[in-house]
């Protein structure tokens, strides 16, 4: 505990699953008690049934792939462009002065507000959805990488200079390894917004995808399918998050 | 090797806000000498070192190494900072090898010299450990080995033991002195600890603050065959006492 002096639990990793189990239990009890209309709160078996159906029809996997693909394309573009720009802004005060106010401003424009514009420009295909994810994550990625570069300790850079280092080698051999954990963590955090945005984009207009499935289910009052969508979205997000954490642990043993 | 600092002044800031931090500093160091700069915190010691390292430019005056005016940082002037200067993702050996590798030395040579310098600082067994797995004293020994391995003409040490506990500091002082004796390195040590300066350096420049300037230079001709003994010896204590008084008066005059 950060703020108190309680002794550590013997197996604290049990707490997370315990919390989830408690919610599942409460859900089962409420729907068994019949206090809430199943139309509003489908029972766990009904939701599981919907999962099996969607899986057998193949739409669950197709939806998941469609959403993941959009997130991956948009985020890969964002991550790949944010890295050099963030490093340039973090290491060159002039570039920073020029761009930081602009990026700081755009960052506060909610990405979903760009959807109408993107539809007018690019129609209803894949491109506007990928671009939405790009817009929603690029500025955060860039500014977080810029900050990481700005906080590389001066001593580490100056030591490299006095050891005979110059320009590019200092960038690749001092700055890059130092910021790596923070960059991976920035990607992990902003990936959550990418995952939110793809659902928003699909709610507005799409032929397939997990968000699309939810909005269809709403039209037919299929709350069980909405639950499926929500749970699958949550699980995929969690897996991506765990993936980033694993990469961080593996690649940056020194930082933990 | 001859390092000369001649009439160097430094101010930070522009126009009316300009603050004179160093005023007309002159001294020099020859091959194999151990020189110390002592002064209270804020007297501009680190600024002198950064000017010599080429990390800052003097506002006036000239710094020259072997007749060549210093224009920027280079591997001929090695540097050891007080702390935070090991690369945390590199092992001790990788840290020591880093300068040689930046300079493009062939790999077998880098490996050989890395092993040699780790041994010089007594850390051959810690080669594969990360900085966070080393004690403060060990970290500073790695930093010293790294500076030496890059083959500088002069090593600049900025309060290298300032962050260490008293006991470790004393053993590190003895370590540094023996290293200097054995390897014939040329060293400029910066410290606010008068005892440390007198113990190690042949010549001690005492600096006063606001603006930073050298107010006194002491040739410390002491018998250093037994450092722990020297710390307690009468000539050493007398000299230290006299200089402590000098420093105290300076601080009183300045504040
Ligand atoms: N980059 C800088 N910009 C402005 N003032 C500085 C800068 N570096 C040092 N100073 C000032 O110069 C004075 C001397 O600093 P420093 O050389 O670090 O002293 P010391 O190492 O003796 O403690 C201090 O008053 C400090 O605030
Ligand atoms: Mg200092």
mmCIF file of N, CA and C in Angstrom, chain B residues 150-210:
data_model
loop_
_atom_site.group_PDB
_atom_site.id
_atom_site.type_symbol
_atom_site.label_atom_id
_atom_site.label_comp_id
_atom_site.label_asym_id
_atom_site.label_seq_id
_atom_site.Cartn_x
_atom_site.Cartn_y
_atom_site.Cartn_z
ATOM 1 N N UNK B 150 38.442 5.334 -21.529
ATOM 2 C CA UNK B 150 38.355 6.131 -22.758
ATOM 3 C C UNK B 150 39.678 6.848 -23.045
ATOM 4 N N UNK B 151 40.666 6.611 -22.189
ATOM 5 C CA UNK B 151 42.025 7.108 -22.400
ATOM 6 C C UNK B 151 42.126 8.634 -22.470
ATOM 7 N N UNK B 152 41.632 9.322 -21.437
ATOM 8 C CA UNK B 152 41.706 10.794 -21.442
ATOM 9 C C UNK B 152 43.098 11.274 -21.012
ATOM 10 N N UNK B 153 43.404 12.515 -21.369
ATOM 11 C CA UNK B 153 44.667 13.091 -20.907
ATOM 12 C C UNK B 153 44.524 13.588 -19.485
ATOM 13 N N UNK B 154 43.308 14.003 -19.134
ATOM 14 C CA UNK B 154 43.063 14.462 -17.765
ATOM 15 C C UNK B 154 41.664 13.989 -17.356
ATOM 16 N N UNK B 155 41.546 13.584 -16.080
ATOM 17 C CA UNK B 155 40.245 13.150 -15.570
ATOM 18 C C UNK B 155 39.704 14.233 -14.648
ATOM 19 N N UNK B 156 38.478 14.661 -14.919
ATOM 20 C CA UNK B 156 37.825 15.687 -14.117
ATOM 21 C C UNK B 156 36.813 15.006 -13.204
ATOM 22 N N UNK B 157 36.991 15.173 -11.889
ATOM 23 C CA UNK B 157 36.094 14.500 -10.942
ATOM 24 C C UNK B 157 35.299 15.552 -10.174
ATOM 25 N N UNK B 158 33.986 15.605 -10.376
ATOM 26 C CA UNK B 158 33.151 16.616 -9.730
ATOM 27 C C UNK B 158 32.449 16.022 -8.509
ATOM 28 N N UNK B 159 32.996 16.277 -7.338
ATOM 29 C CA UNK B 159 32.471 15.732 -6.081
ATOM 30 C C UNK B 159 32.128 14.250 -6.238
ATOM 31 N N UNK B 160 33.100 13.447 -6.639
ATOM 32 C CA UNK B 160 32.771 12.063 -6.990
ATOM 33 C C UNK B 160 32.281 11.244 -5.802
ATOM 34 N N UNK B 161 32.662 11.643 -4.586
ATOM 35 C CA UNK B 161 32.261 10.848 -3.427
ATOM 36 C C UNK B 161 31.248 11.591 -2.571
ATOM 37 N N UNK B 162 30.722 12.678 -3.091
ATOM 38 C CA UNK B 162 29.829 13.545 -2.315
ATOM 39 C C UNK B 162 28.561 12.855 -1.864
ATOM 40 N N UNK B 163 28.121 11.836 -2.619
ATOM 41 C CA UNK B 163 26.851 11.198 -2.272
ATOM 42 C C UNK B 163 27.054 9.943 -1.421
ATOM 43 N N UNK B 164 28.306 9.675 -1.053
ATOM 44 C CA UNK B 164 28.575 8.419 -0.336
ATOM 45 C C UNK B 164 28.622 8.621 1.180
ATOM 46 N N UNK B 165 28.359 7.541 1.905
ATOM 47 C CA UNK B 165 28.477 7.589 3.368
ATOM 48 C C UNK B 165 29.928 7.852 3.757
ATOM 49 N N UNK B 166 30.103 8.419 4.946
ATOM 50 C CA UNK B 166 31.430 8.847 5.386
ATOM 51 C C UNK B 166 32.474 7.732 5.279
ATOM 52 N N UNK B 167 32.146 6.551 5.796
ATOM 53 C CA UNK B 167 33.132 5.469 5.804
ATOM 54 C C UNK B 167 33.536 5.047 4.401
ATOM 55 N N UNK B 168 32.524 4.887 3.549
ATOM 56 C CA UNK B 168 32.805 4.495 2.174
ATOM 57 C C UNK B 168 33.591 5.596 1.488
ATOM 58 N N UNK B 169 33.264 6.840 1.845
ATOM 59 C CA UNK B 169 33.968 7.963 1.242
ATOM 60 C C UNK B 169 35.464 7.872 1.562
ATOM 61 N N UNK B 170 35.766 7.546 2.820
ATOM 62 C CA UNK B 170 37.186 7.467 3.194
ATOM 63 C C UNK B 170 37.893 6.348 2.429
ATOM 64 N N UNK B 171 37.236 5.211 2.283
ATOM 65 C CA UNK B 171 37.935 4.130 1.571
ATOM 66 C C UNK B 171 38.042 4.461 0.080
ATOM 67 N N UNK B 172 37.062 5.198 -0.448
ATOM 68 C CA UNK B 172 37.144 5.605 -1.851
ATOM 69 C C UNK B 172 38.267 6.625 -2.061
ATOM 70 N N UNK B 173 38.462 7.479 -1.062
ATOM 71 C CA UNK B 173 39.559 8.447 -1.179
ATOM 72 C C UNK B 173 40.886 7.703 -1.241
ATOM 73 N N UNK B 174 41.032 6.684 -0.397
ATOM 74 C CA UNK B 174 42.269 5.911 -0.435
ATOM 75 C C UNK B 174 42.411 5.160 -1.759
ATOM 76 N N UNK B 175 41.300 4.634 -2.221
ATOM 77 C CA UNK B 175 41.307 3.951 -3.523
ATOM 78 C C UNK B 175 41.766 4.908 -4.637
ATOM 79 N N UNK B 176 41.206 6.109 -4.649
ATOM 80 C CA UNK B 176 41.541 7.061 -5.715
ATOM 81 C C UNK B 176 43.009 7.473 -5.636
ATOM 82 N N UNK B 177 43.489 7.638 -4.405
ATOM 83 C CA UNK B 177 44.881 8.030 -4.260
ATOM 84 C C UNK B 177 45.819 6.939 -4.797
ATOM 85 N N UNK B 178 45.515 5.689 -4.439
ATOM 86 C CA UNK B 178 46.365 4.584 -4.916
ATOM 87 C C UNK B 178 46.287 4.445 -6.429
ATOM 88 N N UNK B 179 45.089 4.651 -6.948
ATOM 89 C CA UNK B 179 44.906 4.578 -8.393
ATOM 90 C C UNK B 179 45.780 5.628 -9.082
ATOM 91 N N UNK B 180 45.769 6.819 -8.521
ATOM 92 C CA UNK B 180 46.560 7.903 -9.099
ATOM 93 C C UNK B 180 48.048 7.561 -9.059
ATOM 94 N N UNK B 181 48.488 7.016 -7.914
ATOM 95 C CA UNK B 181 49.896 6.651 -7.775
ATOM 96 C C UNK B 181 50.315 5.584 -8.777
ATOM 97 N N UNK B 182 49.457 4.550 -8.911
ATOM 98 C CA UNK B 182 49.802 3.417 -9.762
ATOM 99 C C UNK B 182 49.753 3.771 -11.234
ATOM 100 N N UNK B 183 48.700 4.518 -11.632
ATOM 101 C CA UNK B 183 48.446 4.655 -13.060
ATOM 102 C C UNK B 183 49.014 5.933 -13.640
ATOM 103 N N UNK B 184 49.495 6.831 -12.779
ATOM 104 C CA UNK B 184 50.060 8.064 -13.307
ATOM 105 C C UNK B 184 49.056 8.925 -14.034
ATOM 106 N N UNK B 185 47.791 8.835 -13.631
ATOM 107 C CA UNK B 185 46.800 9.669 -14.313
ATOM 108 C C UNK B 185 46.924 11.118 -13.851
ATOM 109 N N UNK B 186 46.357 12.002 -14.624
ATOM 110 C CA UNK B 186 46.320 13.410 -14.280
ATOM 111 C C UNK B 186 44.902 13.722 -13.847
ATOM 112 N N UNK B 187 44.746 14.317 -12.656
ATOM 113 C CA UNK B 187 43.393 14.466 -12.128
ATOM 114 C C UNK B 187 43.128 15.867 -11.619
ATOM 115 N N UNK B 188 41.913 16.340 -11.891
ATOM 116 C CA UNK B 188 41.413 17.560 -11.276
ATOM 117 C C UNK B 188 40.199 17.169 -10.448
ATOM 118 N N UNK B 189 40.326 17.327 -9.139
ATOM 119 C CA UNK B 189 39.253 16.924 -8.232
ATOM 120 C C UNK B 189 38.539 18.165 -7.716
ATOM 121 N N UNK B 190 37.212 18.106 -7.771
ATOM 122 C CA UNK B 190 36.418 19.194 -7.223
ATOM 123 C C UNK B 190 35.710 18.695 -5.995
ATOM 124 N N UNK B 191 35.758 19.463 -4.935
ATOM 125 C CA UNK B 191 35.107 19.014 -3.708
ATOM 126 C C UNK B 191 34.818 20.204 -2.804
ATOM 127 N N UNK B 192 33.818 20.025 -1.928
ATOM 128 C CA UNK B 192 33.624 21.067 -0.915
ATOM 129 C C UNK B 192 34.262 20.622 0.396
ATOM 130 N N UNK B 193 34.881 19.414 0.338
ATOM 131 C CA UNK B 193 35.455 18.808 1.536
ATOM 132 C C UNK B 193 36.958 19.070 1.562
ATOM 133 N N UNK B 194 37.327 19.996 2.433
ATOM 134 C CA UNK B 194 38.717 20.425 2.500
ATOM 135 C C UNK B 194 39.653 19.266 2.848
ATOM 136 N N UNK B 195 39.222 18.425 3.766
ATOM 137 C CA UNK B 195 40.047 17.288 4.157
ATOM 138 C C UNK B 195 40.352 16.400 2.948
ATOM 139 N N UNK B 196 39.308 16.144 2.161
ATOM 140 C CA UNK B 196 39.483 15.309 0.982
ATOM 141 C C UNK B 196 40.514 15.922 0.030
ATOM 142 N N UNK B 197 40.397 17.221 -0.180
ATOM 143 C CA UNK B 197 41.310 17.902 -1.107
ATOM 144 C C UNK B 197 42.750 17.831 -0.605
ATOM 145 N N UNK B 198 42.943 18.132 0.669
ATOM 146 C CA UNK B 198 44.302 18.146 1.222
ATOM 147 C C UNK B 198 44.919 16.761 1.244
ATOM 148 N N UNK B 199 44.061 15.795 1.467
ATOM 149 C CA UNK B 199 44.517 14.416 1.564
ATOM 150 C C UNK B 199 45.066 13.913 0.233
ATOM 151 N N UNK B 200 44.379 14.292 -0.847
ATOM 152 C CA UNK B 200 44.673 13.677 -2.131
ATOM 153 C C UNK B 200 45.540 14.531 -3.051
ATOM 154 N N UNK B 201 45.325 15.846 -3.011
ATOM 155 C CA UNK B 201 45.917 16.673 -4.065
ATOM 156 C C UNK B 201 47.255 17.268 -3.658
ATOM 157 N N UNK B 202 48.122 17.407 -4.647
ATOM 158 C CA UNK B 202 49.410 18.056 -4.388
ATOM 159 C C UNK B 202 49.237 19.566 -4.304
ATOM 160 N N UNK B 203 48.244 20.045 -5.057
ATOM 161 C CA UNK B 203 47.996 21.485 -5.050
ATOM 162 C C UNK B 203 46.500 21.706 -4.885
ATOM 163 N N UNK B 204 46.147 22.620 -3.972
ATOM 164 C CA UNK B 204 44.729 22.881 -3.708
ATOM 165 C C UNK B 204 44.435 24.352 -3.950
ATOM 166 N N UNK B 205 43.475 24.605 -4.838
ATOM 167 C CA UNK B 205 43.035 25.983 -5.061
ATOM 168 C C UNK B 205 41.765 26.202 -4.268
ATOM 169 N N UNK B 206 41.749 27.264 -3.492
ATOM 170 C CA UNK B 206 40.556 27.528 -2.693
ATOM 171 C C UNK B 206 39.736 28.620 -3.358
ATOM 172 N N UNK B 207 38.465 28.339 -3.541
ATOM 173 C CA UNK B 207 37.596 29.282 -4.240
ATOM 174 C C UNK B 207 36.638 29.956 -3.282
ATOM 175 N N UNK B 208 36.349 31.219 -3.562
ATOM 176 C CA UNK B 208 35.354 31.966 -2.803
ATOM 177 C C UNK B 208 34.187 32.267 -3.742
ATOM 178 N N UNK B 209 32.984 32.370 -3.185
ATOM 179 C CA UNK B 209 31.804 32.583 -4.030
ATOM 180 C C UNK B 209 31.484 34.063 -4.305
ATOM 181 N N UNK B 210 30.566 34.246 -5.252
ATOM 182 C CA UNK B 210 29.942 35.540 -5.580
ATOM 183 C C UNK B 210 30.930 36.653 -5.812
#
